[in-house]
Coordinates of C-alpha atoms in Angstrom, one line a residue:
Chain A
E1 CA -2.7 2.9 -19.6
D2 CA -4.1 2.4 -16.1
Q3 CA -3.8 5.5 -14.0
V4 CA -4.7 6.6 -10.4
T5 CA -4.5 10.3 -9.5
Q6 CA -5.2 11.7 -6.1
S7 CA -6.0 15.4 -5.3
P8 CA -5.1 17.6 -3.6
E9 CA -1.6 16.5 -2.7
A10 CA -1.9 18.2 0.7
L11 CA -4.9 19.5 2.7
R12 CA -4.7 21.6 5.8
L13 CA -8.0 21.8 7.8
Q14 CA -9.1 23.4 11.0
E15 CA -10.7 21.1 13.5
G16 CA -14.3 20.6 12.6
E17 CA -13.8 21.9 9.0
S18 CA -15.3 19.2 6.7
S19 CA -13.7 18.4 3.3
S20 CA -13.3 15.8 0.6
L21 CA -10.4 14.0 -1.0
N22 CA -10.5 12.9 -4.6
C23 CA -9.2 9.7 -6.3
S24 CA -9.7 9.6 -10.1
Y25 CA -8.9 6.5 -12.1
T26 CA -8.7 5.3 -15.7
V27 CA -8.7 1.6 -15.4
S28 CA -10.1 -1.2 -17.6
G29 CA -11.6 -3.9 -15.6
L30 CA -11.8 -2.4 -12.1
R31 CA -11.4 -5.0 -9.4
G32 CA -12.2 -2.9 -6.4
L33 CA -11.3 0.5 -5.1
F34 CA -9.4 0.6 -1.8
W35 CA -8.8 3.4 0.7
Y36 CA -5.9 3.2 3.2
R37 CA -4.6 5.6 5.9
Q38 CA -0.9 5.8 6.5
D39 CA 0.7 7.5 9.5
P40 CA 4.4 8.6 9.4
G41 CA 6.7 5.6 9.9
K42 CA 3.9 3.1 9.6
G43 CA 2.4 0.8 7.0
P44 CA -0.9 1.6 5.3
E45 CA -3.9 0.8 7.4
F46 CA -7.0 -0.5 5.6
L47 CA -10.1 1.7 5.7
F48 CA -12.6 0.7 3.0
T49 CA -13.2 -1.4 -0.1
L50 CA -15.8 -0.2 -2.7
Y51 CA -16.8 -2.6 -5.5
S52 CA -19.3 -0.9 -7.7
A53 CA -20.5 2.6 -8.7
G54 CA -23.0 4.1 -6.3
E55 CA -21.6 2.2 -3.3
E56 CA -20.9 4.2 -0.1
K57 CA -19.2 3.1 3.1
E58 CA -18.8 4.9 6.4
K59 CA -16.5 4.6 9.5
E60 CA -16.6 7.2 12.2
R61 CA -15.9 10.6 10.6
L62 CA -15.0 9.1 7.2
K63 CA -17.3 8.3 4.3
A64 CA -16.1 6.8 0.9
T65 CA -18.1 7.0 -2.3
L66 CA -17.5 5.6 -5.8
T67 CA -18.6 6.5 -9.3
K68 CA -17.4 5.0 -12.6
K69 CA -14.5 7.4 -12.8
E70 CA -13.6 8.5 -9.3
S71 CA -13.9 8.0 -5.6
F72 CA -14.3 10.6 -2.8
L73 CA -13.2 10.3 0.8
H74 CA -15.3 12.8 2.8
I75 CA -14.0 13.8 6.3
T76 CA -16.8 15.2 8.4
A77 CA -15.8 17.4 11.4
P78 CA -12.2 16.2 11.5
K79 CA -10.1 16.0 14.6
P80 CA -6.3 16.3 14.9
E81 CA -6.1 12.5 15.1
D82 CA -7.4 12.3 11.6
S83 CA -4.1 13.8 10.4
A84 CA -2.4 11.3 8.1
T85 CA -1.8 10.4 4.5
Y86 CA -4.8 8.9 2.8
L87 CA -4.0 6.5 -0.1
C88 CA -6.3 5.3 -2.8
A89 CA -5.6 2.1 -4.7
V90 CA -7.4 0.3 -7.5
G91 CA -7.5 -3.4 -8.3
L92 CA -6.5 -4.0 -11.9
G93 CA -7.5 -6.6 -14.4
D94 CA -4.1 -8.3 -14.0
Y95 CA -4.7 -8.9 -10.3
K96 CA -2.4 -6.1 -9.1
L97 CA -3.2 -3.1 -6.8
S98 CA -2.2 0.3 -8.2
F99 CA -1.8 3.1 -5.7
G100 CA -2.1 6.8 -6.0
A101 CA 0.5 9.1 -4.5
G102 CA -1.7 10.0 -1.6
T103 CA -3.2 13.1 0.0
T104 CA -1.6 14.4 3.2
V105 CA -4.2 15.8 5.6
T106 CA -3.2 18.0 8.5
V107 CA -5.9 18.9 11.0
R108 CA -5.1 21.8 13.4
A109 CA -6.8 22.1 16.8
Chain B
E1 CA -5.3 -11.4 15.5
A2 CA -1.7 -10.7 15.0
G3 CA -0.9 -8.5 12.0
V4 CA 1.9 -8.7 9.4
A5 CA 5.3 -8.7 11.0
Q6 CA 8.4 -7.4 9.3
S7 CA 12.1 -7.1 10.4
P8 CA 14.3 -5.3 10.6
R9 CA 12.4 -1.9 11.0
Y10 CA 15.4 0.1 9.8
K11 CA 18.6 -0.7 7.9
I12 CA 21.5 1.5 6.7
I13 CA 24.0 0.0 4.3
E14 CA 26.7 1.2 1.9
K15 CA 26.0 0.9 -1.9
R16 CA 27.1 -2.4 -3.4
Q17 CA 26.4 -4.2 -0.1
S18 CA 23.6 -6.8 0.3
V19 CA 20.6 -6.7 2.5
A20 CA 17.7 -9.0 3.4
F21 CA 14.2 -8.3 4.7
W22 CA 11.9 -10.8 6.4
C23 CA 8.1 -10.9 6.5
N24 CA 5.6 -13.1 8.4
P25 CA 2.1 -12.7 7.1
I26 CA -1.2 -12.9 8.9
S27 CA -1.8 -16.5 9.9
G28 CA -3.7 -18.4 7.2
H29 CA -3.2 -15.8 4.5
A30 CA -2.3 -17.5 1.2
T31 CA -1.2 -14.4 -0.8
L32 CA 1.8 -12.3 0.1
Y33 CA 3.1 -9.1 -1.5
W34 CA 6.2 -7.0 -1.4
Y35 CA 6.0 -3.3 -2.2
Q36 CA 8.6 -0.5 -2.5
Q37 CA 7.5 2.9 -1.3
I38 CA 9.7 5.8 -2.2
L39 CA 9.2 9.0 -0.1
G40 CA 6.2 11.0 -1.4
Q41 CA 4.9 8.2 -3.6
G42 CA 2.4 5.4 -3.2
P43 CA 3.6 1.8 -2.8
K44 CA 4.7 0.0 -5.9
L45 CA 4.3 -3.7 -6.3
L46 CA 7.5 -5.7 -6.6
I47 CA 6.3 -9.3 -6.4
Q48 CA 3.3 -11.3 -5.3
F49 CA 3.1 -14.9 -4.2
Q50 CA 0.1 -17.3 -4.0
N51 CA 1.2 -19.9 -1.3
N52 CA 4.8 -20.5 -2.3
G53 CA 4.4 -19.8 -6.0
V54 CA 5.1 -16.5 -7.8
V55 CA 2.0 -14.9 -9.3
D56 CA 3.7 -11.8 -10.7
D57 CA 7.2 -10.5 -10.5
S58 CA 7.2 -8.4 -13.6
Q59 CA 8.2 -5.2 -11.7
L60 CA 11.0 -6.9 -9.7
P61 CA 14.5 -5.8 -10.9
K62 CA 15.7 -9.3 -11.1
D63 CA 19.4 -8.4 -11.7
R64 CA 19.6 -7.3 -8.1
F65 CA 16.4 -8.3 -6.3
S66 CA 15.3 -11.7 -5.3
A67 CA 12.4 -13.1 -3.2
E68 CA 11.3 -16.4 -1.9
R69 CA 8.4 -17.7 0.2
L70 CA 9.4 -21.0 1.7
K71 CA 6.6 -23.4 2.8
G72 CA 4.0 -20.8 1.8
V73 CA 4.4 -18.8 5.0
D74 CA 7.3 -16.5 5.7
S75 CA 9.1 -14.6 3.0
T76 CA 12.4 -12.9 2.4
L77 CA 13.3 -10.1 0.0
K78 CA 17.0 -9.7 -0.9
I79 CA 18.9 -6.9 -2.6
Q80 CA 22.4 -7.6 -3.9
P81 CA 24.1 -5.3 -4.7
A82 CA 22.2 -2.3 -3.4
K83 CA 22.2 1.0 -5.3
L84 CA 21.5 4.5 -4.0
E85 CA 18.1 4.5 -5.7
D86 CA 17.0 1.5 -3.6
S87 CA 16.6 3.8 -0.6
A88 CA 12.9 3.4 0.3
V89 CA 10.5 1.7 2.6
Y90 CA 9.9 -2.0 1.8
L91 CA 6.4 -3.0 2.7
C92 CA 5.0 -6.6 3.0
A93 CA 1.3 -7.2 2.8
S94 CA -0.9 -10.3 2.9
S95 CA -4.4 -11.2 1.9
A96 CA -6.5 -14.3 2.6
R97 CA -6.7 -15.0 -1.1
L98 CA -6.0 -13.3 -4.4
L99 CA -9.6 -12.6 -5.3
A100 CA -12.8 -12.1 -3.3
G101 CA -15.4 -12.8 -6.0
T102 CA -14.2 -10.7 -9.0
S103 CA -12.4 -8.1 -6.9
L104 CA -9.0 -8.2 -5.3
D105 CA -9.1 -9.4 -1.7
T106 CA -8.2 -6.8 0.9
Q107 CA -4.5 -6.5 1.6
Y108 CA -3.2 -5.9 5.1
F109 CA 0.2 -4.2 5.5
G110 CA 3.1 -4.6 7.9
P111 CA 5.0 -1.7 9.4
G112 CA 7.7 -1.7 6.7
T113 CA 11.5 -1.7 6.7
R114 CA 13.1 1.7 6.0
L115 CA 16.3 1.1 3.9
T116 CA 18.9 3.8 3.5
V117 CA 21.7 3.2 1.0
L118 CA 24.7 5.5 1.4

């Protein structure tokens, strides 16, 4: 059965304190690994797509990496505006996107 | 470029009433999706359209939920009659196409409609 698990559920960071979020998956026939950011009361905002193991992508303080079983979202020197829920989603063989439950990140000034 | 538009943003109804949500995707996007997001969970796919045809509706509770996409552009999702457990945020997303090569194409989401069923 296809599964997507994100950890931790919640992460509290001090401004400037770097950390990583994990997305592990058991999927047959991966059709892309997607990271989204969701602010309270808003829809998910697209961040990255990763297609194959070893791939890395960066945007400002965020860097996403992909292996055959998991993806990491690294947040370097976070700022309060990086506070949000980060969602991981995997593209399945039946052309659907399956989401994890998300990691809620709070960055204190 | 305008994003995905949804209305209304909020809706409060009594159980057993009906409700409808509207979505206008990004211009030119062929594929449209409706998701249900319950508080504390990730979005769950309800139905996906390619132009005005249904690609997958296996997770749509068809006894009470219906959706249509007329002329391959706007879409409406209806719930009739609503139950307490339908309280959630209903998200619409669109992508230029279903696949980009062998991977799913990137989906872009609207702001969602928060439904409360009392």
